[in-house]
Amino acid sequence: MTRTAGQATPDVRRHNLRALLRHLHLHGPCTRTGLGEALGLTRSAVADLVAELTRRGLVTESAAARATTAGRGRPSLTVAPDGRRARVLAVDIGVDEIRMALVGLDGSVAATTVLDQVPEPGDPARTLDRLAQAVDGFTAGRTRPLAVGIAVPGLVDGAADAPDGGPSVVSFAPNLDWHQVHLADELRRRVRLEMPVRLGNTCNVAALAELLHGAGRGHRNMLYLYARVGVGAGIIVDGRLLGGPGWAGGEVGHMLFAPGDRPCRCGSSGCWETEVGGDALLRHAGLPAGRGHARRARMTELLERADRGEPQAVDAVTALAPAVATGLSSLQALLGTELIVMGGLFSHVLRHARGTLEDALRAGRSRLGVRRETELLPAALQTGAPLLGAAEIAVEAFLDDLADTAP
Ligand SMILES: [Zn+2]
C-alpha cells in the first residue's frame, strides 16, 4: 500500500507515524529510502512523517557517511531515534527491591537506580508514596520521560472503565499481598504528570526483552520460562506477547502436574511449580523452605554452590530435571514453538541437565511426527530482563498515545 502525504487521512498518517517510530526503535537507524521500502511509503510521505517526529524531538537526521545515494543523486539521510531526548522510564517492582532506569528509544540506558526501600507487603499506598518520591527525584533535571512502564510480580488487568487501554491495575500480586491496586492512576496522580503509564507481569515483559534484545533475537515464536520461588512464562506468538483476556496468560507454574499431591501457594495442589520451583529445589537439597528473604538467600547460595560444581548442590538442581522435562514436553506439544528460553532457576537446570530436557523434547516430537527442532537456550539478560521489558511496554504505551493524539 503506497500513499503520498497529500492522500493520507489523519488516521492513516497517525498509523504511519507510529509504524515509522516503532520501526526505528526496533531496528535502529535507517535511511529515508529504507524506511519507505520497509513501510511501503512514498518518499514524500516519509519526509512528512520524519519532519513531524523531528519537530517533536523524537528523531534526528544526519547524512551518514555510508548512506547510499538514492533517487536523483541526492544522498539519503539516516534517521535515528533521539536517545537523549526521547526516553521512557522503566520500573521493575521486584519482591526484594525496586529498580528504575531511563531508557532511550534507541535502546540506550541513560541511568539506572535501585531504591533503598523494598516494596511493602500488604501496603501498596506506602510503596506508591516512596515510588512517586523516587520517580520525582530520579527524573528531576532530566528530560521528561515520554511514558512509564512498570513490571509487577503478579496479575495485571485493564481498568474497568478503559479495559482496552492496556494493563493499568495490579489485580493480584501474591508475594506482595496486593489486591486491585490502581498502580498506573495512583502513580500518575502522585507525580502529577500526564503521561501514559502501563503495567506488565514480570515474566511477560521479561519475555519481550529476551525477544527483542536477548536470546530470542530474530525469532517470531518463543516460549520464555522463568523460575525462582514461583514459575512463570511469557509466550510470544508471531512476534507478539500472548496475553489473553485480562493479560492472565502464561501462568504455567499452575498447570496441574500431579493432582492431589503437594499444596501450592495458589490454593490448589499438585501444580507444576510445586515440583520445579524454589521450594522443590530446597526440598531436594534437604534444606527447609522458609519464607521471604531467607528462602531467596538460601536458594542463591545453593545455586552458587552448584555452579562451583559441588556434587550435593548439583544433585539438587538435576533432581528437578525430570519434572522440568515433562512440563517442557507438554508445553512443546501445546505451542509447537521453535525456541524455549529458560531464565532464573531453569537456566541452572539447563546447564546441569540439558540432556534430560532435550531427550524429553525429542521423544515428544517423534511421538507427534514433528521434525522441526525445538531449541533450548539460557536467558541472555537474566536479572536485567524485567527492567528492559518494562521499557518496551512504556514505548508501546507511548506509541499508542502518539497514534491517538497526533494531529
Ligand atoms: Zn498453583
Short mmCIF file of C-alpha atoms and ligand atoms in Angstrom, two decimals:
data_model
loop_
_atom_site.label_atom_id
_atom_site.label_comp_id
_atom_site.label_asym_id
_atom_site.label_seq_id
_atom_site.Cartn_x
_atom_site.Cartn_y
_atom_site.Cartn_z
CA MET A 1 0.00 0.00 0.00
CA THR A 2 1.60 3.26 -1.09
CA ARG A 3 0.28 6.65 -0.17
CA THR A 4 1.60 10.13 -0.56
CA ALA A 5 1.41 12.64 2.25
CA GLY A 6 -1.28 14.50 0.38
CA GLN A 7 -3.56 11.48 0.21
CA ALA A 8 -3.11 10.28 3.80
CA THR A 9 -6.11 10.77 6.04
CA PRO A 10 -5.33 11.85 9.63
CA ASP A 11 -5.94 8.26 10.79
CA VAL A 12 -3.56 6.81 8.22
CA ARG A 13 -0.95 9.45 8.98
CA ARG A 14 -1.08 8.68 12.71
CA HIS A 15 -0.84 4.97 11.98
CA ASN A 16 2.21 5.62 9.78
CA LEU A 17 3.78 7.90 12.38
CA ARG A 18 3.52 5.10 14.93
CA ALA A 19 4.80 2.48 12.47
CA LEU A 20 7.82 4.57 11.45
CA LEU A 21 8.93 5.35 15.01
CA ARG A 22 8.33 1.72 16.05
CA HIS A 23 10.48 0.54 13.13
CA LEU A 24 13.32 2.84 14.19
CA HIS A 25 13.01 1.71 17.81
CA LEU A 26 13.14 -1.98 16.91
CA HIS A 27 15.62 -1.92 14.01
CA GLY A 28 17.81 1.11 14.69
CA PRO A 29 18.90 3.93 12.36
CA CYS A 30 17.61 3.69 8.82
CA THR A 31 17.79 5.78 5.67
CA ARG A 32 14.67 7.53 4.42
CA THR A 33 14.78 5.21 1.41
CA GLY A 34 14.98 2.15 3.67
CA LEU A 35 12.04 3.40 5.75
CA GLY A 36 9.98 3.90 2.62
CA GLU A 37 10.73 0.36 1.48
CA ALA A 38 10.13 -1.24 4.89
CA LEU A 39 6.83 0.54 5.47
CA GLY A 40 5.53 0.78 1.90
CA LEU A 41 5.51 4.59 1.93
CA THR A 42 6.38 7.12 -0.73
CA ARG A 43 9.36 9.43 -0.45
CA SER A 44 7.17 12.43 0.32
CA ALA A 45 5.16 10.53 2.94
CA VAL A 46 8.39 9.53 4.72
CA ALA A 47 9.65 13.15 4.53
CA ASP A 48 6.39 14.41 6.09
CA LEU A 49 6.49 11.86 8.94
CA VAL A 50 10.19 12.41 9.67
CA ALA A 51 9.61 16.17 9.79
CA GLU A 52 6.79 15.68 12.32
CA LEU A 53 8.88 13.33 14.51
CA THR A 54 11.86 15.72 14.33
CA ARG A 55 9.63 18.62 15.36
CA ARG A 56 8.59 16.59 18.41
CA GLY A 57 12.22 15.87 19.29
CA LEU A 58 11.78 12.12 18.80
CA VAL A 59 14.22 11.52 15.94
CA THR A 60 17.34 13.09 14.50
CA GLU A 61 18.60 13.01 10.96
CA SER A 62 22.10 13.00 9.61
CA ALA A 63 23.82 12.39 6.32
CA ALA A 64 25.59 9.19 7.29
CA ALA A 65 28.90 8.51 5.59
CA ARG A 66 27.77 5.09 4.47
CA ALA A 67 24.33 6.14 3.30
CA THR A 68 23.63 5.06 -0.22
CA THR A 69 22.84 7.56 -2.92
CA ALA A 70 19.22 7.30 -3.82
CA GLY A 71 16.86 8.81 -6.33
CA ARG A 72 18.14 11.73 -8.33
CA GLY A 73 21.65 11.68 -6.95
CA ARG A 74 20.66 13.09 -3.55
CA PRO A 75 22.30 11.49 -0.53
CA SER A 76 19.77 9.56 1.58
CA LEU A 77 19.60 10.90 5.11
CA THR A 78 19.82 8.46 8.03
CA VAL A 79 17.01 8.76 10.58
CA ALA A 80 17.55 7.60 14.16
CA PRO A 81 15.62 7.81 17.43
CA ASP A 82 16.91 10.67 19.58
CA GLY A 83 18.14 8.65 22.56
CA ARG A 84 18.97 11.76 24.61
CA ARG A 85 15.56 13.38 24.35
CA ALA A 86 13.18 10.52 23.57
CA ARG A 87 13.28 8.39 26.69
CA VAL A 88 10.92 6.28 28.74
CA LEU A 89 11.04 5.46 32.43
CA ALA A 90 11.22 1.73 33.23
CA VAL A 91 10.36 0.46 36.73
CA ASP A 92 10.83 -3.11 37.96
CA ILE A 93 8.94 -3.81 41.17
CA GLY A 94 10.55 -6.98 42.44
CA VAL A 95 9.70 -8.77 45.64
CA ASP A 96 13.03 -7.70 47.21
CA GLU A 97 13.77 -4.39 45.52
CA ILE A 98 12.55 -1.72 43.14
CA ARG A 99 14.77 -0.70 40.23
CA MET A 100 14.36 2.15 37.75
CA ALA A 101 16.05 3.16 34.52
CA LEU A 102 15.72 5.80 31.85
CA VAL A 103 15.85 4.04 28.52
CA GLY A 104 16.13 5.81 25.17
CA LEU A 105 14.04 4.91 22.14
CA ASP A 106 17.38 3.97 20.60
CA GLY A 107 17.82 1.31 23.32
CA SER A 108 20.46 3.25 25.28
CA VAL A 109 20.18 3.01 29.07
CA ALA A 110 20.85 6.52 30.35
CA ALA A 111 20.62 5.99 34.09
CA THR A 112 19.72 3.20 36.49
CA THR A 113 18.94 3.29 40.18
CA VAL A 114 17.94 0.84 42.90
CA LEU A 115 15.58 2.22 45.53
CA ASP A 116 16.81 1.73 49.04
CA GLN A 117 13.34 0.64 50.16
CA VAL A 118 11.72 -2.68 49.33
CA PRO A 119 8.02 -2.99 48.45
CA GLU A 120 5.74 -3.16 51.49
CA PRO A 121 3.76 -6.40 51.50
CA GLY A 122 0.10 -5.59 52.04
CA ASP A 123 0.74 -1.83 51.97
CA PRO A 124 0.68 -0.61 48.36
CA ALA A 125 -0.06 3.03 49.35
CA ARG A 126 3.22 3.31 51.25
CA THR A 127 5.16 1.72 48.39
CA LEU A 128 3.45 4.09 45.95
CA ASP A 129 4.40 7.14 48.05
CA ARG A 130 8.04 6.05 48.07
CA LEU A 131 7.98 5.15 44.40
CA ALA A 132 6.49 8.53 43.46
CA GLN A 133 9.13 10.30 45.53
CA ALA A 134 11.86 8.27 43.84
CA VAL A 135 10.43 8.97 40.36
CA ASP A 136 10.38 12.71 41.12
CA GLY A 137 13.98 12.63 42.32
CA PHE A 138 15.18 10.41 39.51
CA THR A 139 13.64 12.44 36.69
CA ALA A 140 14.29 15.92 38.16
CA GLY A 141 16.60 17.95 35.94
CA ARG A 142 16.34 15.37 33.18
CA THR A 143 14.22 15.41 30.03
CA ARG A 144 10.71 14.35 30.97
CA PRO A 145 10.11 10.70 30.05
CA LEU A 146 7.57 10.01 27.31
CA ALA A 147 5.89 7.20 29.21
CA VAL A 148 6.34 4.85 32.16
CA GLY A 149 6.39 1.05 32.05
CA ILE A 150 6.19 -0.96 35.27
CA ALA A 151 6.94 -4.67 35.70
CA VAL A 152 5.00 -6.20 38.60
CA PRO A 153 5.22 -9.71 40.07
CA GLY A 154 1.55 -10.58 39.71
CA LEU A 155 -1.56 -10.45 37.58
CA VAL A 156 -2.35 -7.19 35.81
CA ASP A 157 -5.54 -6.00 34.18
CA GLY A 158 -7.06 -3.04 32.38
CA ALA A 159 -9.13 -0.52 34.33
CA ALA A 160 -12.85 -1.34 34.33
CA ASP A 161 -13.62 1.96 32.54
CA ALA A 162 -10.82 1.52 29.98
CA PRO A 163 -10.31 -2.24 29.53
CA ASP A 164 -8.58 -1.83 26.15
CA GLY A 165 -6.15 0.90 27.21
CA GLY A 166 -3.50 -1.60 28.29
CA PRO A 167 -2.89 -3.02 31.77
CA SER A 168 -3.04 -0.35 34.49
CA VAL A 169 -4.24 -2.28 37.56
CA VAL A 170 -2.45 -4.90 39.66
CA SER A 171 -5.31 -7.34 40.20
CA PHE A 172 -3.36 -9.70 42.43
CA ALA A 173 0.31 -9.88 43.41
CA PRO A 174 0.59 -12.85 45.81
CA ASN A 175 4.14 -12.18 47.02
CA LEU A 176 3.30 -8.53 47.76
CA ASP A 177 -0.19 -9.27 49.08
CA TRP A 178 -1.58 -6.56 46.78
CA HIS A 179 -5.17 -6.78 45.54
CA GLN A 180 -6.81 -4.49 42.95
CA VAL A 181 -4.19 -1.75 43.14
CA HIS A 182 -4.74 1.02 40.56
CA LEU A 183 -0.99 1.43 40.23
CA ALA A 184 -0.88 3.47 36.98
CA ASP A 185 -3.52 6.01 38.05
CA GLU A 186 -2.16 6.31 41.59
CA LEU A 187 1.40 6.90 40.40
CA ARG A 188 0.28 9.48 37.80
CA ARG A 189 -1.71 11.29 40.49
CA ARG A 190 1.21 11.35 42.91
CA VAL A 191 3.85 12.57 40.44
CA ARG A 192 1.35 14.95 38.78
CA LEU A 193 2.46 14.04 35.28
CA GLU A 194 0.17 13.46 32.32
CA MET A 195 1.96 10.62 30.63
CA PRO A 196 0.97 7.09 29.71
CA VAL A 197 1.74 4.54 32.44
CA ARG A 198 1.45 0.86 31.54
CA LEU A 199 1.92 -2.27 33.64
CA GLY A 200 3.06 -5.74 32.70
CA ASN A 201 3.58 -9.01 34.52
CA THR A 202 7.30 -9.52 35.26
CA CYS A 203 7.63 -12.74 33.24
CA ASN A 204 5.62 -11.33 30.33
CA VAL A 205 7.76 -8.22 29.99
CA ALA A 206 10.98 -10.19 30.54
CA ALA A 207 9.90 -12.36 27.59
CA LEU A 208 9.55 -9.23 25.45
CA ALA A 209 13.04 -8.10 26.47
CA GLU A 210 14.54 -11.51 25.64
CA LEU A 211 12.77 -11.49 22.27
CA LEU A 212 13.98 -8.02 21.28
CA HIS A 213 17.37 -7.78 22.98
CA GLY A 214 18.35 -11.23 24.25
CA ALA A 215 18.27 -14.92 23.38
CA GLY A 216 15.15 -14.58 21.20
CA ARG A 217 16.53 -12.00 18.76
CA GLY A 218 15.47 -12.79 15.22
CA HIS A 219 12.70 -15.17 16.29
CA ARG A 220 8.95 -14.74 15.81
CA ASN A 221 7.87 -17.52 18.17
CA MET A 222 9.31 -18.17 21.58
CA LEU A 223 8.40 -19.56 24.96
CA TYR A 224 10.17 -17.82 27.85
CA LEU A 225 10.18 -19.69 31.15
CA TYR A 226 11.40 -18.23 34.40
CA ALA A 227 11.61 -19.93 37.78
CA ARG A 228 12.68 -18.54 41.10
CA VAL A 229 10.36 -19.24 44.00
CA GLY A 230 7.43 -19.44 41.59
CA VAL A 231 7.35 -20.31 37.92
CA GLY A 232 6.07 -18.05 35.14
CA ALA A 233 6.21 -17.70 31.40
CA GLY A 234 5.87 -15.29 28.54
CA ILE A 235 4.50 -16.74 25.33
CA ILE A 236 5.43 -14.98 22.09
CA VAL A 237 3.41 -15.94 19.03
CA ASP A 238 4.18 -14.34 15.68
CA GLY A 239 6.21 -11.59 17.35
CA ARG A 240 3.54 -10.63 19.87
CA LEU A 241 3.03 -11.41 23.52
CA LEU A 242 0.10 -13.75 24.07
CA GLY A 243 -1.75 -12.06 26.90
CA GLY A 244 -5.24 -13.49 26.75
CA PRO A 245 -8.24 -11.72 28.30
CA GLY A 246 -7.04 -9.84 31.37
CA TRP A 247 -3.40 -10.48 30.39
CA ALA A 248 -3.52 -13.58 32.58
CA GLY A 249 -1.80 -15.93 30.12
CA GLY A 250 1.48 -17.63 30.84
CA GLU A 251 0.73 -18.87 34.35
CA VAL A 252 2.41 -22.18 33.53
CA GLY A 253 3.54 -22.71 37.13
CA HIS A 254 -0.07 -23.57 37.95
CA MET A 255 -0.62 -26.17 35.23
CA LEU A 256 -1.88 -29.26 37.04
CA PHE A 257 1.02 -31.67 37.16
CA ALA A 258 0.39 -34.20 39.92
CA PRO A 259 -3.17 -33.56 41.16
CA GLY A 260 -3.71 -34.22 44.85
CA ASP A 261 -0.06 -34.00 45.76
CA ARG A 262 1.71 -31.03 47.32
CA PRO A 263 -0.29 -27.92 48.20
CA CYS A 264 0.50 -24.88 46.06
CA ARG A 265 0.56 -21.24 47.21
CA CYS A 266 -2.27 -20.57 44.70
CA GLY A 267 -4.61 -22.64 46.89
CA SER A 268 -4.67 -25.67 44.60
CA SER A 269 -2.39 -28.66 44.86
CA GLY A 270 -0.09 -30.58 42.56
CA CYS A 271 0.75 -27.57 40.37
CA TRP A 272 3.90 -27.82 38.20
CA GLU A 273 5.63 -25.20 40.35
CA THR A 274 5.40 -27.42 43.44
CA GLU A 275 7.73 -29.85 41.60
CA VAL A 276 10.06 -27.47 39.76
CA GLY A 277 10.06 -24.18 41.72
CA GLY A 278 12.26 -22.87 44.51
CA ASP A 279 10.63 -24.93 47.26
CA ALA A 280 11.22 -28.11 45.27
CA LEU A 281 14.90 -27.21 44.83
CA LEU A 282 15.36 -26.69 48.58
CA ARG A 283 13.46 -29.89 49.31
CA HIS A 284 15.82 -31.88 47.04
CA ALA A 285 18.79 -30.29 48.84
CA GLY A 286 17.34 -31.31 52.23
CA LEU A 287 17.01 -27.65 53.25
CA PRO A 288 14.00 -26.03 54.93
CA ALA A 289 11.92 -23.88 52.54
CA GLY A 290 11.36 -20.95 54.89
CA ARG A 291 9.93 -17.72 53.56
CA GLY A 292 10.82 -14.36 52.10
CA HIS A 293 14.37 -13.13 52.08
CA ALA A 294 15.79 -16.15 53.94
CA ARG A 295 14.38 -18.52 51.33
CA ARG A 296 15.75 -16.49 48.44
CA ALA A 297 19.19 -16.20 50.08
CA ARG A 298 19.25 -19.97 50.66
CA MET A 299 18.38 -20.62 47.01
CA THR A 300 21.04 -18.20 45.74
CA GLU A 301 23.70 -19.83 47.87
CA LEU A 302 22.69 -23.32 46.74
CA LEU A 303 22.80 -22.32 43.05
CA GLU A 304 26.22 -20.73 43.50
CA ARG A 305 27.46 -23.97 45.05
CA ALA A 306 26.05 -25.91 42.08
CA ASP A 307 27.85 -23.55 39.70
CA ARG A 308 31.11 -24.31 41.53
CA GLY A 309 30.40 -27.99 40.90
CA GLU A 310 29.69 -29.11 44.49
CA PRO A 311 28.14 -32.58 43.94
CA GLN A 312 25.33 -32.24 46.55
CA ALA A 313 24.17 -28.92 45.13
CA VAL A 314 24.42 -30.18 41.53
CA ASP A 315 22.33 -33.22 42.53
CA ALA A 316 19.61 -30.96 43.96
CA VAL A 317 19.44 -29.00 40.70
CA THR A 318 19.46 -32.06 38.45
CA ALA A 319 16.78 -33.70 40.64
CA LEU A 320 14.37 -31.11 39.22
CA ALA A 321 15.15 -32.09 35.63
CA PRO A 322 12.64 -34.96 35.11
CA ALA A 323 9.69 -32.79 36.22
CA VAL A 324 11.01 -29.80 34.24
CA ALA A 325 11.38 -32.07 31.19
CA THR A 326 7.82 -33.40 31.46
CA GLY A 327 6.43 -29.87 31.65
CA LEU A 328 8.54 -28.75 28.68
CA SER A 329 7.28 -31.67 26.65
CA SER A 330 3.64 -30.67 27.36
CA LEU A 331 4.32 -27.03 26.52
CA GLN A 332 6.07 -28.05 23.29
CA ALA A 333 3.03 -30.11 22.28
CA LEU A 334 0.72 -27.19 23.11
CA LEU A 335 2.66 -24.38 21.44
CA GLY A 336 4.85 -26.13 18.88
CA THR A 337 7.35 -23.36 19.45
CA GLU A 338 10.79 -23.36 17.83
CA LEU A 339 12.60 -21.79 20.78
CA ILE A 340 12.36 -22.16 24.56
CA VAL A 341 14.37 -19.63 26.58
CA MET A 342 14.99 -20.54 30.22
CA GLY A 343 15.73 -18.00 32.93
CA GLY A 344 16.43 -17.96 36.67
CA LEU A 345 16.49 -21.39 38.33
CA PHE A 346 15.61 -23.03 34.98
CA SER A 347 18.82 -21.77 33.38
CA HIS A 348 20.71 -23.73 36.06
CA VAL A 349 18.67 -26.86 35.35
CA LEU A 350 19.50 -26.40 31.66
CA ARG A 351 23.21 -26.02 32.45
CA HIS A 352 23.39 -29.18 34.59
CA ALA A 353 20.82 -31.44 32.89
CA ARG A 354 20.46 -30.35 29.27
CA GLY A 355 20.45 -33.96 28.09
CA THR A 356 17.37 -34.90 30.16
CA LEU A 357 15.44 -31.90 28.83
CA GLU A 358 16.45 -32.44 25.19
CA ASP A 359 15.64 -36.17 25.34
CA ALA A 360 12.11 -35.42 26.57
CA LEU A 361 11.55 -32.82 23.86
CA ARG A 362 12.90 -35.14 21.15
CA ALA A 363 10.70 -38.02 22.33
CA GLY A 364 7.66 -35.71 22.37
CA ARG A 365 8.34 -34.53 18.83
CA SER A 366 8.83 -38.02 17.46
CA ARG A 367 5.54 -39.18 19.06
CA LEU A 368 3.79 -36.36 17.19
CA GLY A 369 5.80 -36.80 13.98
CA VAL A 370 7.20 -33.25 14.25
CA ARG A 371 10.56 -32.96 12.53
CA ARG A 372 11.37 -29.35 13.35
CA GLU A 373 13.80 -28.98 16.26
CA THR A 374 12.94 -27.07 19.42
CA GLU A 375 15.97 -25.07 20.52
CA LEU A 376 16.70 -24.66 24.23
CA LEU A 377 18.65 -21.57 25.25
CA PRO A 378 19.52 -19.98 28.61
CA ALA A 379 18.14 -16.47 29.06
CA ALA A 380 20.70 -13.88 27.95
CA LEU A 381 19.57 -10.94 30.07
CA GLN A 382 18.76 -12.62 33.41
CA THR A 383 18.07 -10.06 36.15
CA GLY A 384 18.04 -7.10 33.75
CA ALA A 385 15.22 -8.53 31.63
CA PRO A 386 12.20 -7.16 33.58
CA LEU A 387 13.62 -3.62 33.53
CA LEU A 388 14.31 -3.71 29.77
CA GLY A 389 10.88 -5.29 29.24
CA ALA A 390 9.26 -2.53 31.29
CA ALA A 391 10.92 -0.05 28.92
CA GLU A 392 9.36 -1.91 25.97
CA ILE A 393 5.82 -1.67 27.34
CA ALA A 394 6.44 2.02 28.06
CA VAL A 395 7.47 2.53 24.43
CA GLU A 396 4.33 0.67 23.29
CA ALA A 397 2.18 2.86 25.55
CA PHE A 398 3.80 6.00 24.13
CA LEU A 399 3.35 4.78 20.55
CA ASP A 400 -0.34 4.02 21.21
CA ASP A 401 -0.71 7.50 22.67
CA LEU A 402 1.06 9.03 19.67
CA ALA A 403 -1.26 7.18 17.31
CA ASP A 404 -4.28 8.50 19.28
CA THR A 405 -3.25 12.11 19.75
CA ALA A 406 -1.03 13.21 16.84
CA PRO A 407 -2.59 15.94 14.67
ZN ZN B 1 -0.69 -23.42 41.91
#
